[in-house]
Coordinates of C-alpha atoms and ligand atoms in Angstrom, one line a residue:
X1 CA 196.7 -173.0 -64.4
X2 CA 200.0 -171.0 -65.0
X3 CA 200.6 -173.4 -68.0
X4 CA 197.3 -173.1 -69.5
X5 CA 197.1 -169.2 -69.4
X6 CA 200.7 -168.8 -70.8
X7 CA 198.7 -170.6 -73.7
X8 CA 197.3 -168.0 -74.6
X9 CA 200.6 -166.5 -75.2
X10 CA 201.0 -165.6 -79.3
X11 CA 203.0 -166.4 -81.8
X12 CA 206.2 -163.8 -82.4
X13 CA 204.3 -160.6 -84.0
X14 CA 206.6 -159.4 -87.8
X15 CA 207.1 -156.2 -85.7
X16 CA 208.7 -158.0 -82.5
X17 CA 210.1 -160.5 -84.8
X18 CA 211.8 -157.3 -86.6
X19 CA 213.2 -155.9 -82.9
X20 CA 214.9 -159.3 -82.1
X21 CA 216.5 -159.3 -85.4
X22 CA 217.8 -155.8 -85.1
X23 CA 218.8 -155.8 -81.5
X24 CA 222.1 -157.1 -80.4
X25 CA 221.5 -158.6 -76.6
X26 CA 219.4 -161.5 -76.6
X27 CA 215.5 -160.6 -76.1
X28 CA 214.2 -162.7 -72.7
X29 CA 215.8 -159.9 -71.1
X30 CA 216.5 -155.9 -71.1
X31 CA 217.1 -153.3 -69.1
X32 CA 215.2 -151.9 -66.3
X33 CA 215.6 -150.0 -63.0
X34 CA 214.6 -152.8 -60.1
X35 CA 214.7 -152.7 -56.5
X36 CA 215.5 -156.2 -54.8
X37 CA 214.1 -154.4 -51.0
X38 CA 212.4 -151.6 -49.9
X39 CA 214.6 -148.7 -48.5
X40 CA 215.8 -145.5 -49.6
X41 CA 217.3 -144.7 -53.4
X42 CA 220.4 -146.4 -52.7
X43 CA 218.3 -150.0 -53.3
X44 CA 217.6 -148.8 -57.2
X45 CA 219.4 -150.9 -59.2
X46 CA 220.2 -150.8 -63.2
X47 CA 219.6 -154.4 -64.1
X48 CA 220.7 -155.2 -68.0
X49 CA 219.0 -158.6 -66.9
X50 CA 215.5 -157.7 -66.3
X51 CA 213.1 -160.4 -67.3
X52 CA 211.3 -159.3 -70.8
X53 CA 207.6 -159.1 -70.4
X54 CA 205.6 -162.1 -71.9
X55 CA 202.0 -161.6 -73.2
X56 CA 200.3 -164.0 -70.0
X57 CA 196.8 -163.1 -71.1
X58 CA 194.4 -162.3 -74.4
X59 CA 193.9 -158.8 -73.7
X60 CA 197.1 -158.0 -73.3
X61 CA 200.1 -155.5 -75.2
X62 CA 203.8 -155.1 -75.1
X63 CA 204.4 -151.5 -74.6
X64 CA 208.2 -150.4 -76.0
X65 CA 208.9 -147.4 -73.3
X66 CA 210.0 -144.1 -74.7
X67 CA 209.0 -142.3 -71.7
X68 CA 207.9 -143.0 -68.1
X69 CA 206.7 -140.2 -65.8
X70 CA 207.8 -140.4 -62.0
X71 CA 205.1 -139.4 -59.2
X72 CA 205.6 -139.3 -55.4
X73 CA 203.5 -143.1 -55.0
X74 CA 206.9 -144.2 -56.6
X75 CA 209.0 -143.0 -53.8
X76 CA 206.5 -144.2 -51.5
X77 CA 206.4 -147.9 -53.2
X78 CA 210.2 -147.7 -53.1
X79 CA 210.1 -147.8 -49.3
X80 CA 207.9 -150.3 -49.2
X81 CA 204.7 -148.3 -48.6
X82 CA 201.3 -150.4 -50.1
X83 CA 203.3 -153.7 -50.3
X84 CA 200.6 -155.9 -48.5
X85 CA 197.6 -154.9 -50.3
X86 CA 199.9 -154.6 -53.8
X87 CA 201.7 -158.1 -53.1
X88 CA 198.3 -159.7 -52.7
X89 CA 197.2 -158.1 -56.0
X90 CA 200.2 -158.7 -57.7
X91 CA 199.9 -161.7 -60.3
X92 CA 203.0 -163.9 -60.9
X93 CA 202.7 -164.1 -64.1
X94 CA 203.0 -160.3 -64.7
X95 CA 205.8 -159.6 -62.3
X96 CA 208.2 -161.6 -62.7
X97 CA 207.1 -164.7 -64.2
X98 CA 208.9 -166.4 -60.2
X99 CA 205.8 -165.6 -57.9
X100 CA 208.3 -163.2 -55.7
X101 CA 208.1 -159.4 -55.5
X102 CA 211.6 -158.6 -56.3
X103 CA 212.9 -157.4 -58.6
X104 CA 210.3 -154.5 -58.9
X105 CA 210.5 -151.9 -61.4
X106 CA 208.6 -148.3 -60.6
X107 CA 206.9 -146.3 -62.7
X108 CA 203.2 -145.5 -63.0
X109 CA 203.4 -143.4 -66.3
X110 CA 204.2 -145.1 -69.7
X111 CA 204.6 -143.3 -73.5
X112 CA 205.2 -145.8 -76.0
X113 CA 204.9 -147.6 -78.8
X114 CA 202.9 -151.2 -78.9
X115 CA 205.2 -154.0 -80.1
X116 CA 202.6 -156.8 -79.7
X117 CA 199.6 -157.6 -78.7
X118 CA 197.5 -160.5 -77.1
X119 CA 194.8 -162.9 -79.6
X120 CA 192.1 -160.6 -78.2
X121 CA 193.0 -157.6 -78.6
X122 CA 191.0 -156.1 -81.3
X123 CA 191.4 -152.0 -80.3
X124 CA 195.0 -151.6 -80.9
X125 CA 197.8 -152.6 -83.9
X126 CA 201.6 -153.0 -83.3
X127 CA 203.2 -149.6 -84.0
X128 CA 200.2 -147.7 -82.1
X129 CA 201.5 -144.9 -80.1
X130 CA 200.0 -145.4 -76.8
X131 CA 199.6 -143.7 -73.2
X132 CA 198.5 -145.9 -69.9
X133 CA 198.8 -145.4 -65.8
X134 CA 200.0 -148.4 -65.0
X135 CA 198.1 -149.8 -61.5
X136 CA 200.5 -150.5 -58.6
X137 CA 200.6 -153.9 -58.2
X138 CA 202.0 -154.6 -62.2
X139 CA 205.5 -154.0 -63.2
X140 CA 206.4 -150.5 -64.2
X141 CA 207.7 -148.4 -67.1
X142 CA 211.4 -147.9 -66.2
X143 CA 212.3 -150.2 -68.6
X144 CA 212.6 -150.8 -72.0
X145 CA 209.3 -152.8 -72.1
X146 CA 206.4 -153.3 -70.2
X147 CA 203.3 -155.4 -70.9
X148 CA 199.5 -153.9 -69.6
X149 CA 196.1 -154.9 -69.9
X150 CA 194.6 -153.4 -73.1
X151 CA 192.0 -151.5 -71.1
X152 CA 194.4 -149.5 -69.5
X153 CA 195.8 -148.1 -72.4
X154 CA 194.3 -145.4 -75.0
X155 CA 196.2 -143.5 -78.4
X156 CA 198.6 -141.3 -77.2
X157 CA 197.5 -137.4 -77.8
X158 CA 199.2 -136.5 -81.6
X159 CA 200.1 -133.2 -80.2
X160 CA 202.2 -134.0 -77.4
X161 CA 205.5 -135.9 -77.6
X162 CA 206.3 -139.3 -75.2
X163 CA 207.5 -137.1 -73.5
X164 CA 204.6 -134.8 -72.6
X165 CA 202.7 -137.6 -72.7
X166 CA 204.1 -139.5 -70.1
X167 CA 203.9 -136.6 -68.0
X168 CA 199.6 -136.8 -68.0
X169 CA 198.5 -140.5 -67.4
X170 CA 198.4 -141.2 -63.5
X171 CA 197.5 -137.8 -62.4
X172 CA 195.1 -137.8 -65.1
X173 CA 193.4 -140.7 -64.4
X174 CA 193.3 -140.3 -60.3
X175 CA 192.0 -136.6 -60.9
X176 CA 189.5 -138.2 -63.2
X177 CA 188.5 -141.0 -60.8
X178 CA 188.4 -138.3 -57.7
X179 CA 186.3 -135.7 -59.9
X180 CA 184.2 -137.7 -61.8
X181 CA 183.8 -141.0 -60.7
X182 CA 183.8 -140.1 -57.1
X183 CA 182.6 -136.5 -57.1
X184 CA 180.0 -136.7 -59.9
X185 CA 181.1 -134.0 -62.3
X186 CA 181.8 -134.2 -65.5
X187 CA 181.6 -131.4 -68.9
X188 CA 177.9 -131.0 -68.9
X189 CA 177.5 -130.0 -65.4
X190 CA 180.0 -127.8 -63.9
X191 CA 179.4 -124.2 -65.5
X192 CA 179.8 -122.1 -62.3
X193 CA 180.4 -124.6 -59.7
X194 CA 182.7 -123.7 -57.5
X195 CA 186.0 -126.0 -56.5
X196 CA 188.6 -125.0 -53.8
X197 CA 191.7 -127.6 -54.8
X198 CA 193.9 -127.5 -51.4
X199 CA 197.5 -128.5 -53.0
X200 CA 197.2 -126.9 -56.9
X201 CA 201.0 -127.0 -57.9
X202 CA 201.7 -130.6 -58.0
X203 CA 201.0 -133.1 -60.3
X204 CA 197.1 -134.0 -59.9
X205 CA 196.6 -130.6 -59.4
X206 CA 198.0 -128.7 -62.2
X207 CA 195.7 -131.1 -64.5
X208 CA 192.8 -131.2 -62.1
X209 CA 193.2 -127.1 -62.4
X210 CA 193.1 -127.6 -66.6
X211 CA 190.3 -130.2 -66.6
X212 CA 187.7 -128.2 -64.4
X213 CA 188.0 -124.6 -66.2
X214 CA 187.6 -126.3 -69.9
X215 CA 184.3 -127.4 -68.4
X216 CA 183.5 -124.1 -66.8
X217 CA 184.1 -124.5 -63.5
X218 CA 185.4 -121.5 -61.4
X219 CA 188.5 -123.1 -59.3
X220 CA 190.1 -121.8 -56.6
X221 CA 193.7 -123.3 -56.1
X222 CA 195.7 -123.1 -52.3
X223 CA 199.6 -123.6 -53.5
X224 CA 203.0 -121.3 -52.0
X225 CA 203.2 -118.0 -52.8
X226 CA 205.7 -118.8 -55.6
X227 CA 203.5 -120.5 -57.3
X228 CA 200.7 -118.4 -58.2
X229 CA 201.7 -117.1 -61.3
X230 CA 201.7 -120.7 -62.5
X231 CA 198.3 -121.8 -61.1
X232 CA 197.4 -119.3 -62.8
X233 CA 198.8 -119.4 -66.2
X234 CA 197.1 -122.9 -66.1
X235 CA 193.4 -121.4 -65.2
X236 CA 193.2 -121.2 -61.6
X237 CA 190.4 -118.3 -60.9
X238 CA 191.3 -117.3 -57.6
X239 CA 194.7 -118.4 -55.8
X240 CA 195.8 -118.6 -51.9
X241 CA 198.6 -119.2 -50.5
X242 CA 199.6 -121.6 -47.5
X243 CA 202.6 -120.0 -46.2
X244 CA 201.8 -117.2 -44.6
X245 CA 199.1 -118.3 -41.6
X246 CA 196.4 -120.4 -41.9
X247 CA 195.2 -121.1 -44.5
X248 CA 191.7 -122.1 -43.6
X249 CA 190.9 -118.3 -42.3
X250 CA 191.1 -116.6 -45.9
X251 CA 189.6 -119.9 -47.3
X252 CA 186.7 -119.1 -44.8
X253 CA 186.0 -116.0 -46.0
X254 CA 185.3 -116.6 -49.3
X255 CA 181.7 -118.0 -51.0
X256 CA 181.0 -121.7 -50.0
X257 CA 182.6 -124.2 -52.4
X258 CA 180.5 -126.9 -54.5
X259 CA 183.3 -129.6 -54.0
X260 CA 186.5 -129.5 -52.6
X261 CA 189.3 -131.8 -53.8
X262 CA 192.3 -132.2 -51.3
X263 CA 195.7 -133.1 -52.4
X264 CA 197.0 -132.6 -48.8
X265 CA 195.7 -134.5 -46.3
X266 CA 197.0 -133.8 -42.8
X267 CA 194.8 -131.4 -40.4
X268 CA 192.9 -130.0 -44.0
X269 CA 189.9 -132.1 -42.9
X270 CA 189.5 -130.4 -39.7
X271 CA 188.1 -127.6 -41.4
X272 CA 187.9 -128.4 -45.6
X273 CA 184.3 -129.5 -44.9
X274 CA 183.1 -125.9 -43.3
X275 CA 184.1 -124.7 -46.4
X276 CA 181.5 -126.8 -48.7
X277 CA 177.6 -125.5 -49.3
X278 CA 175.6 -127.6 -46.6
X279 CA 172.8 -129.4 -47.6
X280 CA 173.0 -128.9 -51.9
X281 CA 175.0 -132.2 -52.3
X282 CA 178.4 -130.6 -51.7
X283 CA 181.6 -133.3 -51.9
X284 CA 185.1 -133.0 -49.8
X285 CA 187.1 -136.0 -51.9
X286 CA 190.5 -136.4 -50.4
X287 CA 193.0 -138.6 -52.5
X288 CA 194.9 -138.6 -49.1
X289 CA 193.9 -141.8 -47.4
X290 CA 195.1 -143.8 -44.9
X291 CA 194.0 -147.5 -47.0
X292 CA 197.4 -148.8 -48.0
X293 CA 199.1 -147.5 -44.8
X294 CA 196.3 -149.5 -42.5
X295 CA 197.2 -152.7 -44.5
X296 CA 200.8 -152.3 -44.3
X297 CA 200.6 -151.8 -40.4
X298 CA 197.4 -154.5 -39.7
X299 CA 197.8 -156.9 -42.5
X300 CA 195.4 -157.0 -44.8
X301 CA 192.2 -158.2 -42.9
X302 CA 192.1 -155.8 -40.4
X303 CA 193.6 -153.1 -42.1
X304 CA 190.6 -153.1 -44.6
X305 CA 187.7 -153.8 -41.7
X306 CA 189.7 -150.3 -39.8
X307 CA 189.5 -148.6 -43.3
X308 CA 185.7 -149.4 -43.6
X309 CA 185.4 -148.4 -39.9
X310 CA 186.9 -145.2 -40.5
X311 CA 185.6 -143.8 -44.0
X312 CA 181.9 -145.4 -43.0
X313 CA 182.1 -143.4 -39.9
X314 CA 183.4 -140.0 -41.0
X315 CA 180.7 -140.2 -44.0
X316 CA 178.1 -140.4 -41.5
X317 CA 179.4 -137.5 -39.3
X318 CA 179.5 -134.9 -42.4
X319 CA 176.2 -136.2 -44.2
X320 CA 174.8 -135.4 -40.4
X321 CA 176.0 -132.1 -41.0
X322 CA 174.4 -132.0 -44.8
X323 CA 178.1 -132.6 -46.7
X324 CA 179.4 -135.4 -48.5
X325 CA 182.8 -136.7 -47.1
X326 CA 184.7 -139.2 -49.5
X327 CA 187.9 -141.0 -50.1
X328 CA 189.3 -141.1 -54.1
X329 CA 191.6 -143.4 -55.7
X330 CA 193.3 -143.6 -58.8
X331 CA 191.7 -145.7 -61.3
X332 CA 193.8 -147.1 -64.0
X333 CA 191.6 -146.6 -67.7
X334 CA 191.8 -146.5 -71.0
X335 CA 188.5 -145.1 -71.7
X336 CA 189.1 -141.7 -69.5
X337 CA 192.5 -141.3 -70.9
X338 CA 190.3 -141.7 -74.3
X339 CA 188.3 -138.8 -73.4
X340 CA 191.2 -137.2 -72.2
X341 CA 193.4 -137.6 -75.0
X342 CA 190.5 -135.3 -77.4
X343 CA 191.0 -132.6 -74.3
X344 CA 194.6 -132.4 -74.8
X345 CA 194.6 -132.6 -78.8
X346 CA 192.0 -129.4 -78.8
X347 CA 194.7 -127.9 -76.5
X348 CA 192.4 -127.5 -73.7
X349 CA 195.3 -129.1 -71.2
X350 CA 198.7 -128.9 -71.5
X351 CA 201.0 -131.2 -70.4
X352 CA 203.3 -129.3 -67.5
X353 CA 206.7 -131.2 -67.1
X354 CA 208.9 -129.8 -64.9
X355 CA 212.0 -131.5 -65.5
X356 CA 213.0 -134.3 -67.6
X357 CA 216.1 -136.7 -66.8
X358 CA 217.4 -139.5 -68.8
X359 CA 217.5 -143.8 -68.2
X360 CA 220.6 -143.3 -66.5
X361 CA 219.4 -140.4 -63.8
X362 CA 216.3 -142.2 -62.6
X363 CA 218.0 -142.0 -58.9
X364 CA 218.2 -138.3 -59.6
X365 CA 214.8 -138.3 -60.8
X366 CA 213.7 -140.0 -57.9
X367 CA 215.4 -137.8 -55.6
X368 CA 214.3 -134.7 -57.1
X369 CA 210.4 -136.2 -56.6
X370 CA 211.3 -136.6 -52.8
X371 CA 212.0 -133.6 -52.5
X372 CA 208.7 -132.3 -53.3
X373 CA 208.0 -128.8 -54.0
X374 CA 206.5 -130.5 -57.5
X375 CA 205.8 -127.2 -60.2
X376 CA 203.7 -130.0 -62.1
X377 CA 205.3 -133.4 -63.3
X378 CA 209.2 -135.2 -63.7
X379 CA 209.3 -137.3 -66.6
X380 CA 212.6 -140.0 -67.4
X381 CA 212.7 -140.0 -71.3
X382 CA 214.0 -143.4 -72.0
X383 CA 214.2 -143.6 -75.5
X384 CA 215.2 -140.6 -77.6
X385 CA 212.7 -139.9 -81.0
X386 CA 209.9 -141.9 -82.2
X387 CA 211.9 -144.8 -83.8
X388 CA 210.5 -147.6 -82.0
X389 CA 214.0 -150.5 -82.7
Ligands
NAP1 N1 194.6 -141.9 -53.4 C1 195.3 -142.1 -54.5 O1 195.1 -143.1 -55.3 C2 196.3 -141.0 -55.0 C3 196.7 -141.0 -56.3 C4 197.6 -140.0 -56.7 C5 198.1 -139.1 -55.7 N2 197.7 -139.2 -54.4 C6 198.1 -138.3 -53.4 O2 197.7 -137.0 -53.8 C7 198.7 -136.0 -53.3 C8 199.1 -135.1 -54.5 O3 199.7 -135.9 -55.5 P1 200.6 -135.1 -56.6 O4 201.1 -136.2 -57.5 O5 199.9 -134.0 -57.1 O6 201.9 -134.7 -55.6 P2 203.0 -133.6 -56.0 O7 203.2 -133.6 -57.5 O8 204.2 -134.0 -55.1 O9 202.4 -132.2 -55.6 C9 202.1 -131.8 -54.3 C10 202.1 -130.3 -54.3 O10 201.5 -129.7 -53.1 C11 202.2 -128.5 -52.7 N3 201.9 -128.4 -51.3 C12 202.6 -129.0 -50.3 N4 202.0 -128.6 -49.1 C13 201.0 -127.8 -49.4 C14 200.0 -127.2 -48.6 N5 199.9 -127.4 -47.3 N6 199.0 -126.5 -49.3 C15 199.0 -126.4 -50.6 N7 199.9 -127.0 -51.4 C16 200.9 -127.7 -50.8 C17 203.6 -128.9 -53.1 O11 204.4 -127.7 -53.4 P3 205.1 -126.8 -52.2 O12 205.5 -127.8 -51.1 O13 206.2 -126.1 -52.8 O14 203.9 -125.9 -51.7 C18 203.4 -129.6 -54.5 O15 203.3 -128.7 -55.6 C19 199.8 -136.8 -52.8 O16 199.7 -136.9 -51.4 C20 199.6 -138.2 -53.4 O17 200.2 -139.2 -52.5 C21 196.8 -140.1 -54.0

C-alpha cells in the first residue's frame, strides 16, 4: 500500500530541481525543531537531520517555510497533550516516512512559498505564496519545509508579509469553524447581533473581535484591564475586565447576548449560558473542551463514548432551558482562509503579532507562549525576505 501511494510521488519540479542545485547540504534532509518525547522545552531539539518532506499523495504541496506562527496547542502538544487521538490520526507516510511519532516538529501556522506540488494539484503553481493551519496530527512548520494537503492551503494575503501572515491561519480558521460552522453566522446575518467573547486579548480572540465587527456585529470582549485599549483599537464595542471581581455580575447586567464564544473554559459555563437570549436560537460555543484530554486519560474508545456522554448531555440540559450549548474545533481549510484572505487584503483585519523571534529562539518563543498573557499572536520568522532558495 505504502509503495503504491509513494507512486504517486512526482518527478523533481525545475523549481525544486533549481533549490537542490543551489543548496549546499544534501536535500533528503533539513533543519527542523523536533521533540524525540513529550516534556517540557528542554526536549526541543535543533535537528540539521530532519527528514525532507516527500509528496506521499496527488493533492499534495511542498511548502518552503518563511514563517511559522506559535499558539498555546503547541505547548500543550509538546507535553504530550492530544497524543492518542493525534497518533491514531497521524499517517506514516507524512510524519516521518518510519511509522513512529518521534521526531515531531510543532507548529500549526505556515507562510511560505510552494516548491512542488502533487500530479493533482490543479489550484496552485510552484512559486505561489501560500498561508495554511496545519491540523495536529501532520508535521509542522518549524522547519525549512513542510508538505500539506492542497485543501488546507489558500494565496497568502498580498498585503501582509510571511510574517503577518503566519500570525492569522489557526486562529483564523478555529474562530471561523467556532463562528460559522458551528455557530451559524456568517456576513449576511450578523448586523446587530450581539456577541460577548469571554477571553478577547489572545490569539482567536483578537481575530474573532476583527471578523465579527466587519460584518456588523456589536461585540463585547471580557480581557485584563490592561488590555482594553487594545480590544479596542481592534473593534471591541464594549469591554470588561476579569480582574477585579466576578466577572459574570457586570456581564449580567448588560442586554442578553445572541452568541457567546468562550476562549476560557473553566467555571465560565456555570453562568456564560444565563447570559444568552432564551428561546431565539441563542449559541454558547466553547473552543475549551475536554475531547483530547478524555482520550489521553481513557484511551481512545472510551475517551470518545465519555466525550459523546458529556457534550450530548449538556446540550440537552441548555436546549431544556431554550439555549444552544456547543463544543467548536478548529478546522483546518483552504477555502475559509480563501474568504479570509479578501478580508485581510480590504484591510478589514489586521494581523496583531506580538512578538516575533527567529529559527534559533523557538525555545524562547515557546516559553514566551507558556507564559500566556497573549496581546494577540508570536510568530518565528524562519526565513528572512521573500527569496524562496
Ligand atoms: N478547540 C480547539 O480546537 C481550539 C483551537 C484553538 C484554541 N483553542 C483554545 O482556545 C483558547 C484561546 O486560544 P488562544 O490561541 O486565543 O490563546 P491565547 O493566545 O493564549 O490567549 C488567551 C487570552 O486570554 C486572556 N485571559 C486569560 N484568562 C482570562 C479570563 N479569565 N478572562 C478573559 N481573558 C482571559 C489572556 O490574557 P491575560 O491572562 O493577560 O488576561 C490571553 O490574552 C485556549 O484555551 C486554546 O487552547 C481551542
Amino acid at each position: 500500500m505504502a509503495v503504491h501511494r509513494r507512486l504517486f510521488r512526482r518527478h523533481i519540479s525545475p523549481l525544486a530541481f533549481r533549490f537542490l542545485q543551489t543548496s549546499s547540504c544534501c536535500r533528503n534532509v533539513m533543519p527542523a525543531w523536533v521533540i524525540d518525547k513529550y516534556g517540557g522545552n528542554d526536549v526541543l531539539r535543533l535537528s540539521k537531520n530532519a527528514s525532507f518532506p516527500v509528496i506521499s499523495y496527488p493533492n499534495e504541496v511542498i511548502v518552503k517555510v518563511f514563517a511559522a506562527g506559535l499558539n498555546p496547542i503547541d505547548v500543550s502538544m509538546r507535553g504530550g497533550y492530544g497524543a492518542a487521538t493525534l497518533s491514531m490520526k497521524r499517517d506514516p507516510l507524512n510524519i516521518n516516512q518510519t511509522g513512529m511519532e518521534f521526531p515531531l516538529t510543532l507548529g500549526r501556522d505556515v507562510s511560505g512559498v510552494i516548491m512542488e506540488c502533487g500530479l493533482d494539484v490543479k489550484y496552485f503553481r510552484e512559486r505561489d505564496e501560500v498561508w495554511a493551519a496545519i491540523p495536529p496530527w501532520k508535521q509542522g512548520s518549524l522547519a525549512e519545509f513542510v508538505v500539506l494537503s492542497a485543501n488546507e492551503v489558500s494565496l497568502k494575503p498580498k498585503s501582509l508579509s510571511h510574517t503577518e501572515a503566519a500570525a492569522i491561519p489557526y486562529v483564523a480558521t478555529t474562530a471561523w469553524s467556532a463562528l460559522v460552522n458551528t455557530g451559524g453566522l456568517n456576513k449576511d446575518n450578523c448586523a446587530n447581533k450581539r456577541i460577548l467573547i469571554l477571553g478577547g486579548s489572545g490569539g482567536v480572540g483578537t481575530f474573532a473581535i476583527q471578523m465579527l465587527k466587519a460584518w456588523g456585529a456589536h461585540v463585547t470582549v471580557t480581557c485584563a484591564q490592561n488590555a482594553e485599549r487594545f480590544v479596542r483599537e481592534l473593534g471591541a464595542d464594549h469591554v470588561v475586565d476579569y480582574t477585579t471581581g466576578p466577572v459574570e455580575v457586570p456581564l449580567a447586567a448588560l442586554e442578553k447576548f445572541d452568541l457567546v464564544l468562550d476562549n476560557i473554559g473553566g467555571d465560565t459555563e456555570r453562568w456564560a449560558l444565563n447570559l444568552l437570549k432564551p428561546w431565539s436560537g441563542a449559541k454558547y460555543v466553547t473552543l475549551v473542551t475536554p475531547f483530547l484530554q478524555n482520550t489521553d486519560t481513557l484511551g481512545v474508545a472510551d475517551g470518545m463514548l465519555q466525550t459523546a456522554a458529556t457534550v450530548t448531555s449538556k446540550a440537552l440540559k441548555h436546549l431544556f432551558k431554550g439555549v444552544h450549548y456547543r463544543w467548536g474545533f478548529f478546522a483546518p481549510s483552504g477555502p475559509a482562509l480563501d474568504e479570509i484572505r479578501e478580508m485581510v487584503d480590504a484591510g478589514q483585519i489586521h494581523a496583531v503579532v506580538e512578538e516575533t523571534f527567529s529559527f534559533a529562539q523557538v525555545p524562547q518563543a515557546l516559553e514566551k507562549v507558556e507564559k500566556g498573557h497573549a496581546r494577540g499572536k508570536t510568530v518565528v520568522q524562519i526565513k528572512k525576505g521573500t527569496d524562496y532558495v
